[in-house]
Amino acid sequence: MAEIQGYYLMLFLVWLSSTLFLKYVIFRKKTTRQNLPPSPFGLPIIGHLHLLSPIPHQALHKLSNRYGPLIHIKLGSVPCVVVSSPEIAKQVLKTHENSFLNRPQTAVVDYLTYGSQDFSFAPYGVYWKFMKKICMSELLGGRTLDMLLPVRRDEIKCFVELLLQKAKDGVAVDIEAELLRASNNVISRMLMSERCSENEEEAGSMRKLVQEIAELTGKFNLSDYIWFCKNLDLQGFGKRTKDVHRRFDEMMERIINEHQETRRRRNSLSKGGAGELVKDLLDILLDIAEDQDSELTLTRENIKAFILDIFAAGTDTVAITTEWAIAELMNHPTIMDKAVEEIDSVVGKNRVVEESDMANLPYLEAIVNETLRLHPTGPMIIRESTEDCCIGGYLVPGNTRLLVNTWAINRDPQYWENPLEFLPERFLRDQLDVRGQHYHFLPFGSGRRGCPGTSLALQLVQTSLAAMIQCFEWKVSGKLDMEEAPGITLPRANPLVCVPITRLNPFPSM
């Protein structure tokens, strides 16, 4: 009986593999006739997944060097095109932007964002346009950022005071951990008027939550790419995603309920003639949700999903970019000395650097831009086509995933002299726009789906970095490695741990 079962099982496997192979051959012939971009040889079922290393943007860069700036690959059952040159990037992000305004949906992102009810991953349409307008006019516009400047100034002061104490004690600092704590407090206070990393226990818990969100959204999930794995949780991501979502949701429910109670008390006081308090971003969102004349009604899930976007992206990307900048400066002491000299000449030695000083610190700005060039916070822009279009003389069908390899584009030797070297001076010669108007430098994306938080991110990175190099020297044994780890926000493979030495104490009372 067992032999008969084994025989039939073998026949079934032979039939299944033959069927899949024939479908694969037919698909290759069909796609060849469609004049798709060049493609490496793939395998049945998995397509080209075997060609991707643990760090996809690096592997895709190697493929583009062999097959050209526009290639077609299949990640499992998902067709993709990979763009690796400024010219092709301009075609998909500007000339044919209307065909690439959607973002692909993944199981993890969809669950974390309450069914894609956020802003960053929401489908392009009425809701997304409404949230974009709110972002630019109410939430992340200049007026709101100016209103919340005291919050950012206070958190920079707390950050410097903490580092001064570490320097006094001669204690080594985990740069990423402390930057995550600082940026997390800035973002959480701007969003919710609450420091989510008030103590070591809270900081560790919140830091872990942010890192888990970035890790889960950036990792390859079999269920998104292999059709028969769609309802399977072979890698355990589903369980982890549900746990992260539960923890975040519990925190947000508590904070929203507290805000609503505070708003009720505030409204009662205002009727009695009391002045109105400064609103945080959550207050603004709740105002819009309660506005009967609003174009669209924001639900509680919309608000929580939007907070998740800002909370995770704003915390992680700011900390990682600043950490990469410090690492580059420690490996290039001459550049570090020039930055210190510029800050001392503009700011002096009696106060800590502030956001208002940034306009007079062009070399510091060049350092940040060069850091973003070599270590972009988003190494790939990910979109999805909604219709057939012609790119670079090739057909890109609808429902094809678009991967714009900004990491590779930012290193294109046709546009950059010595592209692998850290040379901030290049940004003093060439005034390049960080908001995606120059397609060989795309740190924050481009077009309508470019990052709406660019101004806030640059303010936080520049001010944090300026304070770190104004007030401290940083010591580490040996040359720092610059290896990357997998992730949607390009983290370092190894944490940057070094000892701060006080060179300027802007708070003599300490």
Coordinates of C-alpha atoms in Angstrom, one line a residue:
M1 CA 0.0 0.0 0.0
A2 CA 2.8 2.4 0.9
E3 CA 4.6 1.6 -2.4
I4 CA 1.4 2.5 -4.3
Q5 CA 1.0 5.8 -2.4
G6 CA 4.6 6.6 -3.1
Y7 CA 4.2 5.8 -6.8
Y8 CA 1.1 8.1 -7.1
L9 CA 2.9 10.8 -5.1
M10 CA 5.8 10.6 -7.6
L11 CA 3.5 10.9 -10.5
F12 CA 1.8 13.9 -9.0
L13 CA 5.1 15.7 -8.4
V14 CA 6.2 14.9 -12.0
W15 CA 2.9 16.3 -13.3
L16 CA 3.1 19.4 -11.1
S17 CA 6.7 20.2 -12.1
S18 CA 6.0 19.5 -15.8
T19 CA 2.9 21.8 -15.7
L20 CA 4.8 24.6 -14.0
F21 CA 7.8 24.3 -16.3
L22 CA 5.5 24.4 -19.4
K23 CA 3.7 27.5 -18.0
Y24 CA 7.1 29.1 -17.4
V25 CA 8.3 28.4 -20.9
I26 CA 5.0 29.7 -22.4
F27 CA 5.3 32.8 -20.2
R28 CA 8.9 33.5 -21.4
K29 CA 7.9 33.1 -25.0
K30 CA 4.9 35.4 -24.5
T31 CA 6.8 38.1 -22.6
T32 CA 9.6 38.0 -25.3
R33 CA 7.0 38.7 -28.0
Q34 CA 5.8 41.6 -25.9
N35 CA 9.2 43.4 -26.2
L36 CA 9.8 43.5 -22.5
P37 CA 13.1 44.9 -21.1
P38 CA 16.1 42.6 -21.0
S39 CA 15.9 39.8 -18.4
P40 CA 18.3 37.4 -16.7
F41 CA 17.5 33.7 -16.9
G42 CA 15.0 32.8 -14.2
L43 CA 13.7 29.6 -12.6
P44 CA 10.2 28.2 -12.4
I45 CA 8.1 29.3 -9.4
I46 CA 10.8 31.5 -7.8
G47 CA 11.6 33.5 -10.9
H48 CA 14.7 35.6 -10.2
L49 CA 14.6 35.5 -6.4
H50 CA 17.7 33.4 -6.3
L51 CA 19.6 36.3 -7.8
L52 CA 18.9 38.7 -4.9
S53 CA 21.4 38.8 -2.1
P54 CA 20.3 39.7 1.5
I55 CA 20.7 43.3 0.4
P56 CA 18.5 43.6 -2.7
H57 CA 19.6 47.1 -4.0
Q58 CA 23.2 45.9 -4.2
A59 CA 22.3 42.7 -6.1
L60 CA 20.0 44.6 -8.5
H61 CA 22.9 47.1 -9.1
K62 CA 25.1 44.2 -10.2
L63 CA 22.4 42.9 -12.5
S64 CA 21.9 46.4 -14.1
N65 CA 25.7 46.5 -14.8
R66 CA 25.3 43.4 -16.9
Y67 CA 21.8 43.8 -18.5
G68 CA 21.3 47.6 -18.7
P69 CA 19.5 50.4 -16.8
L70 CA 16.1 48.9 -17.4
I71 CA 15.6 45.2 -16.7
H72 CA 12.6 42.9 -16.3
I73 CA 12.6 40.3 -13.5
K74 CA 10.0 38.1 -11.7
L75 CA 10.1 37.9 -8.0
G76 CA 8.2 34.7 -7.6
S77 CA 5.0 35.3 -9.5
V78 CA 5.3 39.2 -9.3
P79 CA 6.6 40.9 -12.5
C80 CA 8.9 43.8 -11.8
V81 CA 11.0 46.3 -13.8
V82 CA 14.2 47.7 -12.2
V83 CA 15.4 51.2 -13.1
S84 CA 19.1 52.0 -12.5
S85 CA 19.8 55.2 -14.4
P86 CA 18.8 58.9 -14.1
E87 CA 17.4 59.0 -17.6
I88 CA 15.0 56.1 -17.1
A89 CA 14.1 57.3 -13.6
K90 CA 13.0 60.6 -15.1
Q91 CA 10.8 58.7 -17.6
V92 CA 8.9 56.7 -14.9
L93 CA 8.8 59.4 -12.2
K94 CA 8.0 62.4 -14.4
T95 CA 7.2 61.7 -18.1
H96 CA 5.0 58.7 -17.3
E97 CA 4.3 59.6 -13.6
N98 CA 0.5 59.1 -14.0
S99 CA 1.2 55.4 -14.8
F100 CA 3.2 54.8 -11.6
L101 CA 1.4 56.6 -8.8
N102 CA 0.3 53.5 -6.9
R103 CA 2.3 51.6 -4.3
P104 CA 2.2 47.8 -4.2
Q105 CA 0.4 46.3 -1.3
T106 CA 2.1 43.7 1.0
A107 CA 0.7 41.6 3.7
V108 CA 2.7 43.2 6.5
V109 CA 2.2 46.8 5.5
D110 CA -1.5 46.2 4.8
Y111 CA -2.0 44.8 8.3
L112 CA 0.1 47.3 10.2
T113 CA -1.7 50.2 8.5
Y114 CA -5.2 49.0 9.3
G115 CA -5.9 47.8 5.7
S116 CA -3.8 50.5 3.9
Q117 CA -5.7 53.3 5.6
D118 CA -2.6 55.4 6.0
F119 CA -1.0 57.9 3.7
S120 CA 2.3 56.5 2.5
F121 CA 0.9 53.2 1.2
A122 CA -2.7 54.2 0.4
P123 CA -3.8 53.7 -3.2
Y124 CA -3.6 56.8 -5.3
G125 CA -7.1 58.4 -5.4
V126 CA -9.5 60.7 -3.6
Y127 CA -8.4 59.7 -0.1
W128 CA -4.7 60.0 -0.9
K129 CA -5.1 63.4 -2.5
F130 CA -7.1 64.6 0.6
M131 CA -4.4 63.4 3.0
K132 CA -1.6 64.9 0.8
K133 CA -3.3 68.3 0.9
I134 CA -3.7 68.0 4.7
C135 CA 0.0 67.1 5.1
M136 CA 1.3 70.0 3.1
S137 CA -1.1 72.6 4.5
E138 CA -1.8 71.5 8.1
L139 CA 0.4 68.8 9.4
L140 CA 3.9 69.2 7.9
G141 CA 3.7 72.7 6.4
G142 CA 5.9 75.6 7.4
R143 CA 3.4 77.1 9.8
T144 CA 3.0 73.9 11.9
L145 CA 6.7 73.2 11.9
D146 CA 7.4 76.8 13.1
M147 CA 4.7 76.4 15.8
L148 CA 6.4 73.2 17.1
L149 CA 10.0 74.6 17.0
P150 CA 10.2 74.9 20.8
V151 CA 9.6 71.1 21.0
R152 CA 12.5 70.3 18.7
R153 CA 14.7 72.9 20.4
D154 CA 14.0 71.4 23.8
E155 CA 14.7 67.8 22.7
I156 CA 18.0 68.8 21.1
K157 CA 19.0 70.4 24.5
C158 CA 18.0 67.2 26.3
F159 CA 20.0 65.1 23.8
V160 CA 23.2 67.3 24.3
E161 CA 22.8 67.2 28.1
L162 CA 22.6 63.4 28.0
L163 CA 25.8 63.2 25.8
L164 CA 27.5 65.6 28.2
Q165 CA 26.8 63.3 31.1
K166 CA 28.1 60.3 29.1
A167 CA 31.2 62.2 28.3
K168 CA 31.7 63.2 31.9
D169 CA 31.4 59.6 33.0
G170 CA 33.6 58.4 30.2
V171 CA 30.9 56.0 28.9
A172 CA 30.8 54.7 25.4
V173 CA 27.6 55.6 23.5
D174 CA 25.6 53.5 21.1
I175 CA 25.0 56.3 18.6
E176 CA 22.0 54.7 16.9
A177 CA 20.2 53.9 20.2
E178 CA 20.6 57.5 21.5
L179 CA 19.7 59.1 18.2
L180 CA 16.6 56.8 18.0
R181 CA 15.7 57.9 21.5
A182 CA 16.1 61.6 20.6
S183 CA 14.3 61.5 17.3
N184 CA 11.6 59.4 18.8
N185 CA 11.0 62.0 21.5
V186 CA 10.9 64.8 19.0
I187 CA 8.4 63.0 16.7
S188 CA 6.2 61.7 19.6
R189 CA 6.0 65.2 21.2
M190 CA 5.2 66.8 17.9
L191 CA 2.6 64.2 17.2
M192 CA 1.1 63.5 20.6
S193 CA 2.6 65.9 23.1
E194 CA 4.2 63.0 24.9
R195 CA 7.7 61.7 25.2
C196 CA 7.6 58.0 24.4
S197 CA 11.2 57.5 25.4
E198 CA 11.2 59.2 28.8
N199 CA 13.3 56.5 30.5
E200 CA 15.5 53.6 29.6
E201 CA 12.7 51.0 29.8
E202 CA 10.3 53.1 27.6
A203 CA 13.2 54.0 25.3
G204 CA 14.1 50.4 24.8
S205 CA 10.5 49.3 24.3
M206 CA 9.8 52.2 21.8
R207 CA 13.1 51.7 20.0
K208 CA 12.3 48.0 19.6
L209 CA 8.9 48.8 18.2
V210 CA 10.2 51.2 15.6
Q211 CA 13.0 48.9 14.6
E212 CA 10.6 46.0 14.3
I213 CA 8.2 48.0 12.1
A214 CA 11.1 49.0 9.8
E215 CA 12.4 45.4 9.7
L216 CA 9.1 43.8 9.0
T217 CA 8.2 46.2 6.2
G218 CA 11.6 45.9 4.6
K219 CA 12.0 42.1 4.7
F220 CA 11.2 39.7 1.8
N221 CA 8.0 37.9 2.6
L222 CA 7.3 34.7 0.7
S223 CA 3.5 35.2 1.0
D224 CA 3.8 38.3 -1.1
Y225 CA 5.6 36.7 -4.0
I226 CA 4.9 32.9 -4.2
W227 CA 1.2 32.4 -5.1
F228 CA 0.7 29.2 -3.2
C229 CA 2.3 30.7 0.0
K230 CA -0.2 33.5 0.1
N231 CA -2.1 32.1 3.1
L232 CA 0.9 30.5 4.8
D233 CA 3.1 32.1 7.4
L234 CA 6.3 30.1 6.6
Q235 CA 8.6 32.8 8.0
G236 CA 6.6 33.7 11.1
F237 CA 6.1 37.3 9.9
G238 CA 2.4 37.1 10.4
K239 CA 2.7 36.3 14.1
R240 CA 5.3 39.1 14.6
T241 CA 3.2 41.6 12.6
K242 CA 0.1 41.0 14.7
D243 CA 2.2 41.4 17.9
V244 CA 3.7 44.7 16.7
H245 CA 0.3 45.9 15.6
R246 CA -1.3 45.1 18.9
R247 CA 1.3 46.9 20.9
F248 CA 1.1 50.0 18.7
D249 CA -2.7 50.0 18.7
E250 CA -2.8 49.7 22.5
M251 CA -0.5 52.7 22.8
M252 CA -2.5 54.8 20.3
E253 CA -5.9 54.0 21.9
R254 CA -4.6 55.2 25.2
I255 CA -3.1 58.4 23.7
I256 CA -6.2 59.2 21.6
N257 CA -8.5 58.7 24.6
E258 CA -6.3 61.0 26.7
H259 CA -6.3 63.6 24.0
Q260 CA -10.1 63.5 23.6
E261 CA -10.5 63.9 27.4
T262 CA -8.0 66.8 27.4
R263 CA -9.9 68.4 24.4
R264 CA -13.2 68.2 26.3
R265 CA -11.6 70.0 29.3
R266 CA -10.0 72.5 27.0
N267 CA -13.3 73.3 25.3
S268 CA -15.0 73.8 28.6
L269 CA -12.2 76.2 29.7
S270 CA -12.3 78.1 26.4
K271 CA -16.0 78.7 26.9
G272 CA -15.1 80.4 30.1
G273 CA -12.6 82.7 28.4
A274 CA -9.3 80.7 28.7
G275 CA -6.8 80.9 25.9
E276 CA -6.3 78.2 23.4
L277 CA -3.3 75.9 23.8
V278 CA -0.8 75.0 21.1
K279 CA -2.1 71.9 19.2
D280 CA 0.0 68.9 18.3
L281 CA -0.5 66.9 15.1
L282 CA -2.9 64.5 16.7
D283 CA -5.1 67.5 17.8
I284 CA -5.1 68.7 14.2
L285 CA -6.1 65.3 12.9
L286 CA -8.9 65.0 15.5
D287 CA -10.1 68.5 14.5
I288 CA -10.4 67.3 10.9
A289 CA -12.2 64.2 11.9
E290 CA -14.7 66.2 13.9
D291 CA -15.2 68.8 11.1
Q292 CA -18.6 68.3 9.6
D293 CA -17.7 70.4 6.5
S294 CA -14.5 68.4 5.7
E295 CA -14.2 66.9 2.2
L296 CA -13.7 63.5 3.7
T297 CA -14.3 62.0 7.2
L298 CA -11.2 60.7 8.9
T299 CA -11.8 57.5 10.8
R300 CA -10.0 56.5 14.0
E301 CA -8.1 53.9 11.9
N302 CA -7.1 56.6 9.4
I303 CA -5.6 58.6 12.2
K304 CA -3.8 55.7 13.8
A305 CA -2.4 54.6 10.5
F306 CA -1.2 58.1 9.6
I307 CA 0.5 58.4 13.0
L308 CA 2.2 55.1 12.4
D309 CA 3.6 56.5 9.1
I310 CA 5.1 59.6 10.7
F311 CA 6.1 57.8 13.8
A312 CA 8.0 55.0 12.2
A313 CA 9.5 56.8 9.2
G314 CA 10.4 60.0 11.0
T315 CA 12.1 58.3 13.9
D316 CA 14.1 55.6 12.0
T317 CA 15.2 57.6 9.0
V318 CA 16.5 60.6 10.9
A319 CA 18.5 58.5 13.4
I320 CA 20.0 56.3 10.6
T321 CA 21.0 59.2 8.4
T322 CA 22.6 61.1 11.3
E323 CA 24.5 57.9 12.4
W324 CA 25.8 57.4 8.8
A325 CA 27.0 61.1 8.7
I326 CA 28.9 60.8 12.0
A327 CA 30.5 57.6 10.8
E328 CA 31.6 59.2 7.6
L329 CA 33.0 62.2 9.4
M330 CA 34.9 60.0 11.8
N331 CA 36.5 58.3 8.8
H332 CA 37.3 61.7 7.3
P333 CA 38.8 63.8 10.1
T334 CA 39.7 66.7 7.7
I335 CA 36.1 67.1 6.7
M336 CA 35.1 66.9 10.4
D337 CA 37.5 69.7 11.1
K338 CA 36.1 71.9 8.4
A339 CA 32.6 71.4 9.7
V340 CA 33.6 72.3 13.3
E341 CA 35.4 75.4 12.0
E342 CA 32.3 76.5 10.1
I343 CA 30.0 76.0 13.1
D344 CA 32.3 77.8 15.5
S345 CA 32.6 80.8 13.2
V346 CA 28.9 81.1 12.7
V347 CA 27.5 80.1 16.1
G348 CA 30.3 80.8 18.4
K349 CA 31.1 78.9 21.6
N350 CA 28.5 80.3 24.0
R351 CA 25.3 78.5 22.8
V352 CA 24.3 75.3 21.1
V353 CA 23.5 75.4 17.4
E354 CA 19.9 75.9 16.4
E355 CA 17.7 75.4 13.3
S356 CA 17.9 79.1 12.5
D357 CA 21.6 78.7 12.0
M358 CA 21.3 76.1 9.3
A359 CA 20.9 78.7 6.5
N360 CA 24.4 80.0 7.3
L361 CA 26.1 76.6 7.4
P362 CA 26.4 75.5 3.7
Y363 CA 29.2 73.0 4.4
L364 CA 27.1 71.2 7.0
E365 CA 24.3 71.1 4.5
A366 CA 26.7 69.6 1.9
I367 CA 27.8 66.9 4.4
V368 CA 24.2 65.9 5.0
N369 CA 23.5 65.8 1.2
E370 CA 26.6 63.7 0.6
T371 CA 25.5 61.4 3.3
L372 CA 22.1 61.0 1.7
R373 CA 23.7 60.4 -1.7
L374 CA 25.8 57.5 -0.4
H375 CA 23.4 56.2 2.2
P376 CA 19.8 57.1 1.0
T377 CA 17.1 56.6 3.6
G378 CA 15.1 54.8 1.0
P379 CA 17.5 52.8 -1.3
M380 CA 14.7 51.9 -3.6
I381 CA 11.6 53.8 -4.7
I382 CA 8.8 51.2 -5.0
R383 CA 5.7 51.9 -7.2
E384 CA 3.3 49.8 -9.3
S385 CA 2.1 50.5 -12.8
T386 CA -1.6 51.0 -13.4
E387 CA -1.5 50.7 -17.2
D388 CA 0.7 49.7 -20.1
C389 CA 3.3 52.2 -21.1
C390 CA 6.5 52.5 -23.1
I391 CA 9.7 53.1 -21.2
G392 CA 13.1 53.3 -22.9
G393 CA 11.7 51.7 -26.0
Y394 CA 10.3 48.7 -24.0
L395 CA 6.9 47.7 -22.9
V396 CA 6.1 47.9 -19.2
P397 CA 2.7 46.2 -18.7
G398 CA 0.1 47.3 -16.1
N399 CA 0.3 45.7 -12.7
T400 CA 4.0 45.5 -12.9
R401 CA 6.1 46.5 -9.8
L402 CA 8.5 49.3 -10.3
L403 CA 11.8 49.3 -8.4
V404 CA 13.9 52.5 -8.9
N405 CA 17.3 51.8 -7.4
T406 CA 18.2 55.2 -6.0
W407 CA 21.2 53.7 -4.2
A408 CA 22.7 52.8 -7.6
I409 CA 21.5 56.0 -9.3
N410 CA 23.1 58.2 -6.6
R411 CA 26.5 56.5 -7.5
D412 CA 26.2 56.8 -11.3
P413 CA 29.7 57.5 -12.6
Q414 CA 28.3 59.4 -15.6
Y415 CA 27.0 62.1 -13.3
W416 CA 29.3 61.9 -10.3
E417 CA 33.0 62.3 -10.2
N418 CA 34.6 59.8 -7.9
P419 CA 31.1 58.5 -7.0
L420 CA 32.2 56.1 -4.2
E421 CA 34.1 58.8 -2.3
F422 CA 32.7 60.9 0.5
L423 CA 33.2 64.4 -0.9
P424 CA 30.8 67.1 0.5
E425 CA 32.5 69.8 -1.7
R426 CA 30.6 68.5 -4.7
F427 CA 27.4 70.0 -3.3
L428 CA 29.0 73.4 -2.8
R429 CA 29.8 73.4 -6.6
D430 CA 26.5 72.0 -7.8
Q431 CA 23.2 73.2 -6.2
L432 CA 21.1 70.0 -6.4
D433 CA 17.5 69.9 -5.2
V434 CA 16.9 67.2 -2.6
R435 CA 13.2 67.1 -3.5
G436 CA 13.6 65.1 -6.7
Q437 CA 14.0 67.7 -9.4
H438 CA 17.4 66.2 -10.3
Y439 CA 17.0 62.5 -11.2
H440 CA 20.6 61.5 -10.4
F441 CA 20.0 62.5 -6.7
L442 CA 16.8 61.2 -5.3
P443 CA 17.1 61.0 -1.4
F444 CA 13.4 61.7 -0.8
G445 CA 11.7 60.3 -4.0
S446 CA 10.2 62.6 -6.6
G447 CA 6.9 63.9 -7.9
R448 CA 3.5 63.6 -6.3
R449 CA 4.5 60.6 -4.2
G450 CA 7.7 62.1 -3.0
C451 CA 8.2 62.3 0.8
P452 CA 6.0 65.1 2.4
G453 CA 8.2 65.2 5.5
T454 CA 11.4 66.3 3.7
S455 CA 11.6 69.7 5.4
L456 CA 11.2 68.2 8.9
A457 CA 13.7 65.4 8.2
L458 CA 16.4 67.8 7.0
Q459 CA 15.8 70.1 10.0
L460 CA 16.2 67.2 12.5
V461 CA 19.2 65.6 10.8
Q462 CA 21.1 68.9 10.3
T463 CA 20.5 70.2 13.8
S464 CA 21.3 66.9 15.5
L465 CA 24.5 66.4 13.5
A466 CA 25.6 70.0 14.0
A467 CA 25.1 69.7 17.8
M468 CA 27.1 66.4 17.9
I469 CA 30.1 67.8 16.1
Q470 CA 29.9 71.3 17.8
C471 CA 29.9 69.9 21.3
F472 CA 31.9 66.7 21.1
E473 CA 34.9 64.9 19.7
W474 CA 34.2 61.2 19.0
K475 CA 36.7 58.5 19.6
V476 CA 36.7 54.9 18.4
S477 CA 39.5 52.3 18.0
G478 CA 40.4 51.6 14.4
K479 CA 38.7 52.5 11.1
L480 CA 34.9 52.2 11.1
D481 CA 33.4 49.7 8.7
M482 CA 30.6 51.1 6.4
E483 CA 28.7 47.8 5.8
E484 CA 25.0 48.0 5.2
A485 CA 22.3 45.8 6.7
P486 CA 19.0 44.7 5.0
G487 CA 16.1 47.0 5.7
I488 CA 13.7 49.5 4.1
T489 CA 15.7 52.4 5.6
L490 CA 19.3 51.2 5.0
P491 CA 20.6 50.7 8.5
R492 CA 24.3 50.0 9.4
A493 CA 25.3 46.4 9.7
N494 CA 27.2 47.0 12.9
P495 CA 26.2 49.6 15.5
L496 CA 28.3 52.7 15.9
V497 CA 29.6 52.7 19.4
C498 CA 32.1 55.4 20.4
V499 CA 33.2 57.6 23.3
P500 CA 32.2 61.3 23.3
I501 CA 34.8 63.9 24.6
T502 CA 33.4 67.3 25.5
R503 CA 34.9 70.1 23.4
L504 CA 32.2 72.7 24.2
N505 CA 29.7 72.8 27.0
P506 CA 26.9 75.2 26.1
F507 CA 25.3 74.6 29.5
P508 CA 28.0 75.6 32.0
S509 CA 25.7 74.9 35.0
M510 CA 26.2 71.2 34.3

